[in-house]
XYZ file of C-alpha atoms in Angstrom:
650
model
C 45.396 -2.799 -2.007
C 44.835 -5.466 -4.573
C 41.328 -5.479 -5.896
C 41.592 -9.264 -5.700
C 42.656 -8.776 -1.463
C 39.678 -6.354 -1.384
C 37.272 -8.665 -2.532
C 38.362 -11.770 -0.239
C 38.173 -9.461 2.209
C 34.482 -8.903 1.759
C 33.753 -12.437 1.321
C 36.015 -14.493 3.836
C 36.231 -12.167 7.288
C 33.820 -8.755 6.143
C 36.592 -6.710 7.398
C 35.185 -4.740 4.258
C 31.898 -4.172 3.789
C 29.555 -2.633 0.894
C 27.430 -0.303 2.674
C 23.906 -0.109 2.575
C 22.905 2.864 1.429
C 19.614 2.761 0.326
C 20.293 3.978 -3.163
C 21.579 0.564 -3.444
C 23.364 -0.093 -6.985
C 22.393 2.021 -10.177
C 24.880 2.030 -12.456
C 23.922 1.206 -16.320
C 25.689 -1.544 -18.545
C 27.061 1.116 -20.668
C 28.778 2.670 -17.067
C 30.158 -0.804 -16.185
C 31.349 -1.637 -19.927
C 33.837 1.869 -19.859
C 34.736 1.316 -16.049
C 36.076 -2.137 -17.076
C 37.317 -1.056 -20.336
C 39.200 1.894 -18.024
C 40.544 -1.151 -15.985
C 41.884 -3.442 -18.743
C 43.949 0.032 -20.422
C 45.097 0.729 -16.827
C 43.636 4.577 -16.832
C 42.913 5.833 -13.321
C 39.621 4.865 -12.212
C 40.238 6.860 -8.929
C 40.274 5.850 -5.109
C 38.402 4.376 -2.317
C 37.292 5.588 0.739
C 36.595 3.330 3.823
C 35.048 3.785 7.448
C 36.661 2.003 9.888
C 33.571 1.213 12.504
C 33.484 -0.664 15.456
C 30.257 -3.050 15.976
C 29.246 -4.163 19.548
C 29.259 -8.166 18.475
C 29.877 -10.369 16.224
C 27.389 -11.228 13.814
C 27.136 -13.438 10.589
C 27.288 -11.469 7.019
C 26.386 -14.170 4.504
C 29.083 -16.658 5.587
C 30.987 -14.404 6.690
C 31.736 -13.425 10.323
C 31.514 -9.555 11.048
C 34.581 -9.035 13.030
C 34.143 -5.898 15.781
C 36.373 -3.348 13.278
C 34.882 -2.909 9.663
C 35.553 -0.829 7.406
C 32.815 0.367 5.284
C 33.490 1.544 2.147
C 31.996 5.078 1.299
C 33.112 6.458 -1.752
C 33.412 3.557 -4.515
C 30.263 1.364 -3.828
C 28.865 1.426 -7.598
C 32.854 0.619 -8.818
C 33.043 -2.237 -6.470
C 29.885 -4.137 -6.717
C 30.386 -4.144 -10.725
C 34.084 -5.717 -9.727
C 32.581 -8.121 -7.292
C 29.509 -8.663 -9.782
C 31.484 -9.485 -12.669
C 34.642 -11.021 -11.479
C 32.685 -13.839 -8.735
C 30.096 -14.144 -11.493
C 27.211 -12.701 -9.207
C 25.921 -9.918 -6.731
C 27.179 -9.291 -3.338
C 25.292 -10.499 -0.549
C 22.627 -8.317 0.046
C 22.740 -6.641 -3.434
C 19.961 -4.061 -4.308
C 19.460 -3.359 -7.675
C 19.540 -4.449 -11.487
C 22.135 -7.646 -11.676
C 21.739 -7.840 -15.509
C 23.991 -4.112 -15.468
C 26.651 -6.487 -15.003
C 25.460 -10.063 -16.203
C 27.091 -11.562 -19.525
C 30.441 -8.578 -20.153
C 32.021 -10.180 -22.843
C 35.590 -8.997 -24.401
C 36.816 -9.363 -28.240
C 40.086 -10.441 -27.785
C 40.967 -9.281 -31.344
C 39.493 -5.403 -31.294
C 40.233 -5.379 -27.769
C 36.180 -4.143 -27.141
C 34.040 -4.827 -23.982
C 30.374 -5.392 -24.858
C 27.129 -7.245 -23.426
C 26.076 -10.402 -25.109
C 24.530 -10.541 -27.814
C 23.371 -14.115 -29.417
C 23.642 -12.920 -33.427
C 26.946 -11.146 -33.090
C 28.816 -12.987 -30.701
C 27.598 -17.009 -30.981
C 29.957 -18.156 -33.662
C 32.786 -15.791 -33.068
C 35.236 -17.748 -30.645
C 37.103 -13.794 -30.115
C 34.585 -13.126 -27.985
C 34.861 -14.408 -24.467
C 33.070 -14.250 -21.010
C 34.683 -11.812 -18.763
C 33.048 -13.759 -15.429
C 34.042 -17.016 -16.830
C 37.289 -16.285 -17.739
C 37.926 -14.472 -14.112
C 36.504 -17.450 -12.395
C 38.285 -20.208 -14.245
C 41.721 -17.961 -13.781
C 44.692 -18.737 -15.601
C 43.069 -22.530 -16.420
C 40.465 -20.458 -18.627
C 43.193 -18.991 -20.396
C 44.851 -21.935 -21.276
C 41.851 -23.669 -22.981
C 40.871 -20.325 -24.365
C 44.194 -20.953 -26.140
C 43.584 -24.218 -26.787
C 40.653 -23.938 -29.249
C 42.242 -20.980 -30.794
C 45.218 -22.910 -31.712
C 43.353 -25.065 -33.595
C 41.916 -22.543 -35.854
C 44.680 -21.835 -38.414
C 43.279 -18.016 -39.211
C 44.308 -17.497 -35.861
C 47.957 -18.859 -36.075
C 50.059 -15.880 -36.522
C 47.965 -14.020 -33.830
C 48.639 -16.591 -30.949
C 50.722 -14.675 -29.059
C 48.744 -11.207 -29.245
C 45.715 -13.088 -27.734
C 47.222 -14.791 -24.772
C 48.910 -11.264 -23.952
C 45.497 -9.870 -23.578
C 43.984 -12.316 -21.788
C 46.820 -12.056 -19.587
C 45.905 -8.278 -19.145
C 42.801 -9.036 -18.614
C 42.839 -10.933 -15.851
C 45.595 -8.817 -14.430
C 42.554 -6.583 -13.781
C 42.240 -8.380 -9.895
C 45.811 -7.705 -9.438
C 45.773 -3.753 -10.003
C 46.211 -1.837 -7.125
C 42.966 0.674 -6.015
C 44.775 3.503 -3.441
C 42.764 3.548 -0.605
C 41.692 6.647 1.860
C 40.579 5.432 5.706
C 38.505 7.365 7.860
C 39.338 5.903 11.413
C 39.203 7.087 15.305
C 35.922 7.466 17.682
C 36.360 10.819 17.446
C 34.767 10.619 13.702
C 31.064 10.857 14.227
C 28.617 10.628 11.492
C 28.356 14.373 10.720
C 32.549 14.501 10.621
C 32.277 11.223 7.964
C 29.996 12.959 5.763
C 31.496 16.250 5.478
C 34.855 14.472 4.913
C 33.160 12.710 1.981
C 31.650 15.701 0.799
C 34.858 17.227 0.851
C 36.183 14.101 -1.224
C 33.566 13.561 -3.700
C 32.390 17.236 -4.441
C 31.719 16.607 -8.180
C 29.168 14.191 -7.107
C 26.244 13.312 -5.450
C 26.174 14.121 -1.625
C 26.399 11.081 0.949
C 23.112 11.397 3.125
C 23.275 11.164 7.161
C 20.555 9.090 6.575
C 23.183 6.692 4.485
C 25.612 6.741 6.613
C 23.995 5.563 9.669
C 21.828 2.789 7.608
C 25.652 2.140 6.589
C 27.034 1.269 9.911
C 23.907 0.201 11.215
C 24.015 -3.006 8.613
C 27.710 -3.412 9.726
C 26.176 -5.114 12.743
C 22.563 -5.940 11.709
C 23.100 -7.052 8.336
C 19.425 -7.837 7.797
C 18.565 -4.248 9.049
C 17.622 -3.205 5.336
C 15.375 -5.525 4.227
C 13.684 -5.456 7.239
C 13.367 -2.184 6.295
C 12.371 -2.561 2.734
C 9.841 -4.794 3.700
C 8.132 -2.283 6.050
C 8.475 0.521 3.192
C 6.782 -1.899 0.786
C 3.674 -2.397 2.631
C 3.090 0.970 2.885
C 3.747 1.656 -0.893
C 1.148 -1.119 -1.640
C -1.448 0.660 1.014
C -0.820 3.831 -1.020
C 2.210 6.141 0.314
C 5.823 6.735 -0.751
C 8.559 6.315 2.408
C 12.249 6.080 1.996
C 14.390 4.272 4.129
C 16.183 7.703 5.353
C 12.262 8.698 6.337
C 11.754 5.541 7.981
C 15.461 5.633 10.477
C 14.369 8.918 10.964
C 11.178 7.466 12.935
C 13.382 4.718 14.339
C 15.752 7.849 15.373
C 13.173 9.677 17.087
C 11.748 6.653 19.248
C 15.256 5.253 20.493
C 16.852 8.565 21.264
C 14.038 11.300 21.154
C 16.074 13.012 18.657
C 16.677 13.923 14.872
C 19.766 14.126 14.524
C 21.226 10.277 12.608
C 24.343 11.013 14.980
C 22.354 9.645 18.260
C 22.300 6.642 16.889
C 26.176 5.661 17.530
C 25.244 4.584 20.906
C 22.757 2.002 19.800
C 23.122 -1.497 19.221
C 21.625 -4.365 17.090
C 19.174 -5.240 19.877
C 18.042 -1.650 20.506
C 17.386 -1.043 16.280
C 15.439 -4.334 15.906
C 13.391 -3.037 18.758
C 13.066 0.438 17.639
C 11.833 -0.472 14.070
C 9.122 -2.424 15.637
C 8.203 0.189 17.832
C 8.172 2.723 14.927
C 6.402 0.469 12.344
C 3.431 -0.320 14.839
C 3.542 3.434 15.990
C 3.439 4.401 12.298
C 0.699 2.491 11.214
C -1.501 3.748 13.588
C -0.281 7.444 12.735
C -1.350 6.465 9.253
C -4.611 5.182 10.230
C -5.436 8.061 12.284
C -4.573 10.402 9.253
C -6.296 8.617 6.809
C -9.339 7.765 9.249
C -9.824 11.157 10.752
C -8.733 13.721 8.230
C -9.134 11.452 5.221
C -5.336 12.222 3.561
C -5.263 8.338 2.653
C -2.216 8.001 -0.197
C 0.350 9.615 -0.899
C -0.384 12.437 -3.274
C -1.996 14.370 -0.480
C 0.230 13.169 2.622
C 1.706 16.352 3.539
C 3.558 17.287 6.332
C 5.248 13.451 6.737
C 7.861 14.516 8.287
C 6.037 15.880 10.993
C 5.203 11.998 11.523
C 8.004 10.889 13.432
C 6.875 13.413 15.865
C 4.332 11.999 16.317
C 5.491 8.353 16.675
C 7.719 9.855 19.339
C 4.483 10.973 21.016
C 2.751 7.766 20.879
C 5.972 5.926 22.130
C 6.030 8.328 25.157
C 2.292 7.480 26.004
C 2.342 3.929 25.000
C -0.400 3.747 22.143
C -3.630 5.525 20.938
C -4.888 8.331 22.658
C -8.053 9.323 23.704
C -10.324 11.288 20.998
C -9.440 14.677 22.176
C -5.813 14.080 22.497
C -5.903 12.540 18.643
C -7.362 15.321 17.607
C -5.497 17.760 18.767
C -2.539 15.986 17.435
C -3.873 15.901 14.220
C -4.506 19.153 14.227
C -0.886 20.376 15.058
C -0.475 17.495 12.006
C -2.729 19.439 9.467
C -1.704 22.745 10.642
C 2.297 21.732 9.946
C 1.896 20.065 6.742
C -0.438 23.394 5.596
C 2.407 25.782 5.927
C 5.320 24.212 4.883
C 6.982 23.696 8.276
C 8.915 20.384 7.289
C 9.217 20.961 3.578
C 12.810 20.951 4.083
C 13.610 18.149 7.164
C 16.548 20.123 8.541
C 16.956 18.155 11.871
C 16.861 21.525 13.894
C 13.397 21.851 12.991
C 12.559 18.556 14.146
C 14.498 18.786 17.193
C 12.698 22.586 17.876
C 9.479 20.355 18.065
C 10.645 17.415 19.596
C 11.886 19.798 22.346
C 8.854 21.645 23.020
C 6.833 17.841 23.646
C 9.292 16.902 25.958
C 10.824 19.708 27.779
C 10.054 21.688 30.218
C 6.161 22.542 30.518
C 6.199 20.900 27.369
C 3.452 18.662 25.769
C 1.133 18.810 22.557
C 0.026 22.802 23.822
C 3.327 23.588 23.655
C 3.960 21.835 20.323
C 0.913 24.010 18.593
C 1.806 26.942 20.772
C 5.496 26.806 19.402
C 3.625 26.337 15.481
C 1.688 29.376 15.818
C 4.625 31.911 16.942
C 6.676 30.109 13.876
C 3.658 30.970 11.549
C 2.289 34.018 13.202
C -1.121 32.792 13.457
C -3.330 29.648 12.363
C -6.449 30.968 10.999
C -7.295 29.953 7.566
C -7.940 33.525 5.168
C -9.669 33.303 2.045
C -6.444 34.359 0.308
C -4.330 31.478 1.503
C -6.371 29.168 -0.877
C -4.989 31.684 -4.118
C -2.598 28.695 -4.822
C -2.787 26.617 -8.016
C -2.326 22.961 -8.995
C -1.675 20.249 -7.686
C 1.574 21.424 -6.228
C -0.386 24.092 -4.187
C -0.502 23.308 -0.452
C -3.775 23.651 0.035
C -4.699 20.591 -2.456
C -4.275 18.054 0.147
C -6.209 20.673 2.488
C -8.703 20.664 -0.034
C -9.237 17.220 -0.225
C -9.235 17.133 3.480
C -12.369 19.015 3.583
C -13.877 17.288 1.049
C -12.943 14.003 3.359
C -13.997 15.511 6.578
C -17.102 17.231 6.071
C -20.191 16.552 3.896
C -19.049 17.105 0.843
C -21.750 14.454 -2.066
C -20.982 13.470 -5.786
C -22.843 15.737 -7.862
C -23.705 12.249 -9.807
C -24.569 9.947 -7.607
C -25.511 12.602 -4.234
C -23.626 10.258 -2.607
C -21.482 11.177 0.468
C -17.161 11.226 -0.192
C -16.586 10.875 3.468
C -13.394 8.771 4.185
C -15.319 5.854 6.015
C -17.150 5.414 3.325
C -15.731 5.899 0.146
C -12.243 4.058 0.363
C -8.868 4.559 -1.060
C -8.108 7.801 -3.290
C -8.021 5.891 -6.128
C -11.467 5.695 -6.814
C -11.486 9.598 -6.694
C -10.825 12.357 -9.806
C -9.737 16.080 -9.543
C -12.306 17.889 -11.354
C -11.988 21.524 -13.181
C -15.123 22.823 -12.270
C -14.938 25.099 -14.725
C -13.255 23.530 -17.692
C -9.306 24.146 -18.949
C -9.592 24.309 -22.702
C -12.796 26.680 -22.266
C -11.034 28.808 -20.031
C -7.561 29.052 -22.155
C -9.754 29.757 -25.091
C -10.551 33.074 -22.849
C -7.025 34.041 -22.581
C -7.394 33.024 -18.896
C -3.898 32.295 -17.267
C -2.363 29.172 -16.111
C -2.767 30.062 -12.666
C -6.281 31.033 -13.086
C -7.098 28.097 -14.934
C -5.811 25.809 -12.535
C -6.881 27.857 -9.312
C -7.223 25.668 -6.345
C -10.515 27.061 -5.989
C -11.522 25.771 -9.323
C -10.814 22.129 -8.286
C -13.273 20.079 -6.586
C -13.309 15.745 -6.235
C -15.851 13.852 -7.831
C -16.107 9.959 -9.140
C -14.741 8.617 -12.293
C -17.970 8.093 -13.710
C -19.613 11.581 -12.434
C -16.182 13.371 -13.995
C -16.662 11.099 -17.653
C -20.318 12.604 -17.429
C -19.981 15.679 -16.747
C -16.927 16.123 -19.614
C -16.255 19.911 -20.552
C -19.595 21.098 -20.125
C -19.764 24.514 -18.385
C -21.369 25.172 -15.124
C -24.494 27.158 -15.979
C -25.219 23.955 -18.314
C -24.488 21.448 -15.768
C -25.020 22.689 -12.602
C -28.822 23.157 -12.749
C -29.265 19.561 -13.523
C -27.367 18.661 -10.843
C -29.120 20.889 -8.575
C -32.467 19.555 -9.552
C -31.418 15.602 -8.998
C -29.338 16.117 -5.784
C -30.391 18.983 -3.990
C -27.855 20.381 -1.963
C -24.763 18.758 -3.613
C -23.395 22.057 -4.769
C -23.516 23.481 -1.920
C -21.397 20.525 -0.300
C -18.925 21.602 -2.037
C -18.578 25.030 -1.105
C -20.149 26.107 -4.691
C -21.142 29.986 -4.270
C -25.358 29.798 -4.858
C -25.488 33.128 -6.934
C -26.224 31.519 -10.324
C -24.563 34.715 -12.403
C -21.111 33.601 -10.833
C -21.714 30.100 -12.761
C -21.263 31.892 -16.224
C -17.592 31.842 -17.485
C -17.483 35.605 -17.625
C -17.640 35.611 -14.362
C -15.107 33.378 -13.804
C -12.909 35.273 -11.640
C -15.311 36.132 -9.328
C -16.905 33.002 -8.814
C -12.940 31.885 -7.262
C -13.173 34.937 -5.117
C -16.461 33.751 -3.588
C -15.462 29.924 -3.771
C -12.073 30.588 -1.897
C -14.181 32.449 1.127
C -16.313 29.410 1.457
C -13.282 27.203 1.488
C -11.510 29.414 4.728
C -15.300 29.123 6.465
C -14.880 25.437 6.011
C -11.669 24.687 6.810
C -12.194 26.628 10.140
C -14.812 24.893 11.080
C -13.183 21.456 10.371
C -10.290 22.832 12.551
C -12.284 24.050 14.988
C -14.007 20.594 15.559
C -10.558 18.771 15.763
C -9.768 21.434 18.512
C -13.107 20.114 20.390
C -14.162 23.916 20.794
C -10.612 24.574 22.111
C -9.865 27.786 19.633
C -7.972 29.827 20.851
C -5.418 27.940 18.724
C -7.284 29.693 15.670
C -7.630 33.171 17.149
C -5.690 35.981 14.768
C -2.530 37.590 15.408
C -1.697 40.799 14.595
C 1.378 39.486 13.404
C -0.177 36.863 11.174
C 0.666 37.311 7.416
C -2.715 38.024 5.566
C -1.966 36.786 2.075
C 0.611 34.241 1.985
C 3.649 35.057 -0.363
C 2.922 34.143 -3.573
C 4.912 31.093 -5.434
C 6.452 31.802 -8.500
C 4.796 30.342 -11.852
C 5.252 27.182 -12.198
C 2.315 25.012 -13.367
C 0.842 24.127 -16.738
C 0.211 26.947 -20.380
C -2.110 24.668 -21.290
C -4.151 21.350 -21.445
C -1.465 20.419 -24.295
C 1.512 21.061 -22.565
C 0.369 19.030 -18.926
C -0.552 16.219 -21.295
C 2.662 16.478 -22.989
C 4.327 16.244 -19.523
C 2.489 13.103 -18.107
C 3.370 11.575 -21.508
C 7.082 12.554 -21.132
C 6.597 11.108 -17.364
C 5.604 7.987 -18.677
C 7.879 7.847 -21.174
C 10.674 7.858 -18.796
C 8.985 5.146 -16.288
C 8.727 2.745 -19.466
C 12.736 3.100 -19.851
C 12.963 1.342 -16.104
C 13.745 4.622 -14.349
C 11.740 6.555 -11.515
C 8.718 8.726 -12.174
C 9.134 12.213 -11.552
C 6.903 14.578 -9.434
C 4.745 16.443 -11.529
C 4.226 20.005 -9.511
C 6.872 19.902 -7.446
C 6.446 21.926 -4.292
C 9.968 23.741 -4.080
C 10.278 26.015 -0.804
C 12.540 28.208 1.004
C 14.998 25.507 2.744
C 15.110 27.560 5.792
C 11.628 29.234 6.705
C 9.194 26.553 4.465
C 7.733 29.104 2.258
C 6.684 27.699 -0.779
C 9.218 29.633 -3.575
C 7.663 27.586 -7.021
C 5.784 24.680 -8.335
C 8.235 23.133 -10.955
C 6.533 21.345 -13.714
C 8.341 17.951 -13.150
C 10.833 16.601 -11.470
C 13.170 14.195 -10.388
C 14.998 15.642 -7.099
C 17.222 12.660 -6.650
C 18.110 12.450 -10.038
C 17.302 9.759 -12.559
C 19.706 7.653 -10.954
C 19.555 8.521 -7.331
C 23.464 8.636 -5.860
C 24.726 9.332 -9.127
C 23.126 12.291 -11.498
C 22.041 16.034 -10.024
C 18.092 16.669 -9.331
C 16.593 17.223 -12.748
C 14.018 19.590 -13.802
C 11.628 19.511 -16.712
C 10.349 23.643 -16.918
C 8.212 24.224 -19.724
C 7.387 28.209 -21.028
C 8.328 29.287 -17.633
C 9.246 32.804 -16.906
C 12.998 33.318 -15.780
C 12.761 33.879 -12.288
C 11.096 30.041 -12.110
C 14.756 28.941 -13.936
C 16.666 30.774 -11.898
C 15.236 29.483 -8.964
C 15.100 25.945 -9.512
C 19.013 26.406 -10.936
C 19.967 27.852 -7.981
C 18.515 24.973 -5.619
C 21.064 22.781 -7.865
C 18.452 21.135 -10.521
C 19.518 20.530 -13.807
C 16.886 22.336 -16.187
C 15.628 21.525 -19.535
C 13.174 23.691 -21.143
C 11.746 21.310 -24.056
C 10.695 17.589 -23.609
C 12.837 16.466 -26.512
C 15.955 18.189 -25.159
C 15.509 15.984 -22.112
C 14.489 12.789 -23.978
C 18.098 13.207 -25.843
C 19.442 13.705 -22.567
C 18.228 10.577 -20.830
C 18.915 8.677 -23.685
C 22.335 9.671 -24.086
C 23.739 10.423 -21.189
C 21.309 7.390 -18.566
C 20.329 5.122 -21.274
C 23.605 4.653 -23.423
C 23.493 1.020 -23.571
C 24.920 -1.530 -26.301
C 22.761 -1.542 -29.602
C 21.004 -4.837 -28.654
């Protein structure tokens, strides 16, 4: 079809549609510039593949009527939104993303060269012309394109050359794309995305997630920005939710199900009413989370996708539940997020736990019953808090405790319970016994960043207390705020303060931590523990993650700075200390350094990982989960400015 037919066809009757897949459009100037340069010299620029979906009614798209059968177009989204974008001389309705990738393409007529504009190279050279406002004007543009080059003698003998590529030019809208159609009821969602899988192999995977957003917008064409607009007041209150997170909760209240493909049978009506259901259902998950437990942003919200679970919950009894109920559910909530149980949302998973709250005998018993066969047993060991950093699952446990419990300030004696204190923000991680000290011992990275060597303080109290070492700073806080060690599960032997004792002073920290967190379970169980009694079958030290955090104070800072670095070019921020775990069982496997795991352009480039001095089993790993690895910062920076940021010289 005629990439001129395919375009009325998106504006006049949206018998095509762009999808809305919640990558939304990412391509760069320099991609657009060398797809249209691809165009004009006729090279293949490769095939489409449409959906034909049926929607329920008819709805308005723009000014367009949605007819019943739409295609949606799968694999070529980024291709034809910079066609659309450049030859109608502005986004398609609905557009998400960065118009100015395809604002201002300009073409030299005489060196036959695509390029963005630029005011001292292009103002007073009448070569270079306006790609949009040549393909809006048509065939008129070329004429008075023509007409003032006619009356430029230099340009006499050249006439002819010019109006030949002009011609070409615009015969852009006239070449032919081949198109692929997926069509037939019998084509559910998970068929669709293993056909386009199958399709587009070399590049990034279509989510069911997408695909169901996809079709659902077919119908509901508003359906993502309502969606945004939820996600975005949660990011301002703190967390990080993607739209695939958030149908996933929609998902599980219409159909009491994970899987995207229960969604076919649902129409506008029933999605507008299931996002309101899961929004309000959601926020009070959140507030119960942050209220309760005190994980209040994002860093330490693990275990999310254990929430739609629990918005299915509150859906089936209609609102909040009584104390003990809460609890309880929060407790299943801690308990799932502590080992790893959604770390990779395979739907079966989900639909395992959905199961056991709705079937048979089921109910939230059966939910934690069904948790503690999975793990073998729920009882917090000493040895499960041998993690390190801030990729360690027991951080957000960690701060959970701290939250829960009566954990002070050591400067101000102050309380850090979650009622009082506020957002997260106002809180630092503190090394209680300080890096550089410790790396000047020819401690390890894991030792110097033990879990058990972390505790939360203020800003001010962390400025204060600087890289003093216990035995010189603990006694004074001992003598102004009696007590306040002690809150924080500080071992009271003063000869485990000294840095030579170092290691022991984590062994005696971490069994204070288990006695804590135990208790804190224990009262969220109401004095219901049997939950917490050991199994025989319960691992005693939990297998062991392999290296993965930071050599030294040097090399994290170097990392944030890299992180940074890349945020200031207008791309995402990575994840520094990645959890990466066993996609199957949830076992943690490494914490990566940093990371992007959709790629710097999400939909378009592989995960990417930043690994710096790790051993080889940590590369092998994360380049067998499909990252891209890079092993020094400046072999990355030359990749992302290469290969993401090749853009025109201006």
């Amino acid at each position: 079809m005629q990439i001129s037919k395919i375009l009325n066809h998106m504006d006049e009757d949206g018998s095509i549609a762009l999808p809305e897949f919640q990558r939304g459009y990412v391509w760069t100037r320099y991609q657009v510039r060398h797809f249209f340069d691809s165009l004009y010299r006729r090279h293949p620029v490769g095939s489409l593949l449409l959906w034909a979906t049926k929607t329920r009614a008819t709805k308005q798209r723009g000014n367009a009527p949605v007819k019943n059968d739409v295609r949606l177009l799968l694999d070529g989204q980024q291709r034809m939104t910079s066609l659309y974008g450049i030859i109608r001389g502005h986004p398609p309705k609905f557009f998400d993303g960065n118009a100015q990738s395809f604002t201002g393409l300009h073409f030299h007529i005489g060196d036959e060269d695509f390029a963005f504009y630029q005011s001292i190279k292009m103002k007073d050279d009448p070569l270079w012309i306006d790609v949009s406002e040549l393909m809006k004007a048509g065939y008129d543009g070329q004429g008075r394109i023509m007409e003032v080059l006619s009356s430029n003698a230099k340009y006499s003998d050249q006439l002819g050359k010019f109006y030949g590529r002009i011609g070409r030019l615009l015969g852009i809208k006239e070449i032919v794309m081949h198109i692929e159609e997926i069509s037939g009821d019998e084509n559910t969602l998970d068929i669709v995305v293993d056909i386009f899988d199958r399709v587009n192999s070399s590049g990034t995977a279509l989510s069911k997630g997408d695909l169901a957003l996809a079709k659902i917008c077919a119908e509901w064409p508003e359906a993502r920005e309502s969606m945004k607009a939820r996600v975005k007041k949660w990011e301002e209150a703190g967390y990080d939710f993607t739209l695939d997170w958030l149908l996933r909760s929609i998902n599980t209240i219409l159909t009491g199900e994970a899987k995207f493909s229960y969604l076919q049978g649902k129409d506008a009506d029933d999605l507008q009413i299931g996002l309101e259901r899961a929004s309000r259902h959601i926020d009070t998950t959140l507030n119960m989370i942050a209220g309760r437990l005190g994980l209040d942003h994002n860093r330490v919200l693990f275990g999310r996708f254990a929430i739609p679970i629990i918005v299915r919950y509150l859906s089936l009894k209609n609102g909040m539940p009584d104390e003990q109920e809460r609890d309880k559910l929060l407790f299943w909530f801690a308990q799932v997020g502590m080992w790893g149980r959604f770390s990779s949302t395979t739907e079966a998973t989900m639909d395992r736990d959905l199961a056991a709250l709705e079937g048979p005998g089921g109910g939230l018993d059966a939910l934690i019953e069904q948790l503690r066969l999975w793990r073998g047993g729920l009882r917090i060991e000493p040895s499960h808090f041998t993690g390190w950093s801030l990729g360690s699952r027991f951080y957000p446990v960690l701060y959970m405790l701290t939250r829960m419990g009566a954990a002070r300030d050591w400067g101000t004696g102050l309380p850090l319970r979650a009622n009082m204190l506020g957002k997260m923000a106002r809180l630092e991680v503190h090394h209680i016994f300080p890096k550089a000290k410790l790396y000047d011992r020819g401690h390890t990275r894991q030792e110097v960043n033990a879990l058990a060597n972390f505790c939360f303080l203020t800003k001010d109290t962390n400025l204060m207390i600087g890289a003093r070492l216990p035995e010189d700073y603990f006694p004074d806080i001992e003598e102004k705020h009696p007590g306040s060690l002690a809150s924080q599960w500080i071992p009271q032997d003063q000869k485990l303060w000294k840095i030579e004792r170092y290691l022991e002073f984590l062994e005696a920290r971490r069994h204070l931590l288990a006695e804590e967190a135990n208790r804190c379970f224990g009262e969220l169980l109401h004095g219901d523990t049997q939950w917490l009694v050991h199994l025989a079958s319960a691992p005693e030290v939990p297998e062991q993650a392999s290296s993965g955090s930071f050599a030294s104070e040097t090399e994290e800072q170097e990392l944030e700075d890299l992180n940074r670095w890349v945020v200031e070019q207008g791309l995402p921020a990575g994840q520094i200390s990645f959890d990466y775990a066993d996609p199957e069982t949830g076992a943690q496997k490494a914490v990566l350094d940093l990371v992007w795991e959709h790629g710097l352009q999400p939909g378009l480039t592989r995960p990417v990982a930043v690994l710096l001095n790790e051993p080889a089993e940590v590369l092998s790993l994360a380049s067998g989960a499909g990252f891209q690895c890079f092993t020094t910062t400046a072999v990355f920076r030359a990749y992302v400015e290469t290969e993401i940021l090749r853009l025109e010289a201006a």
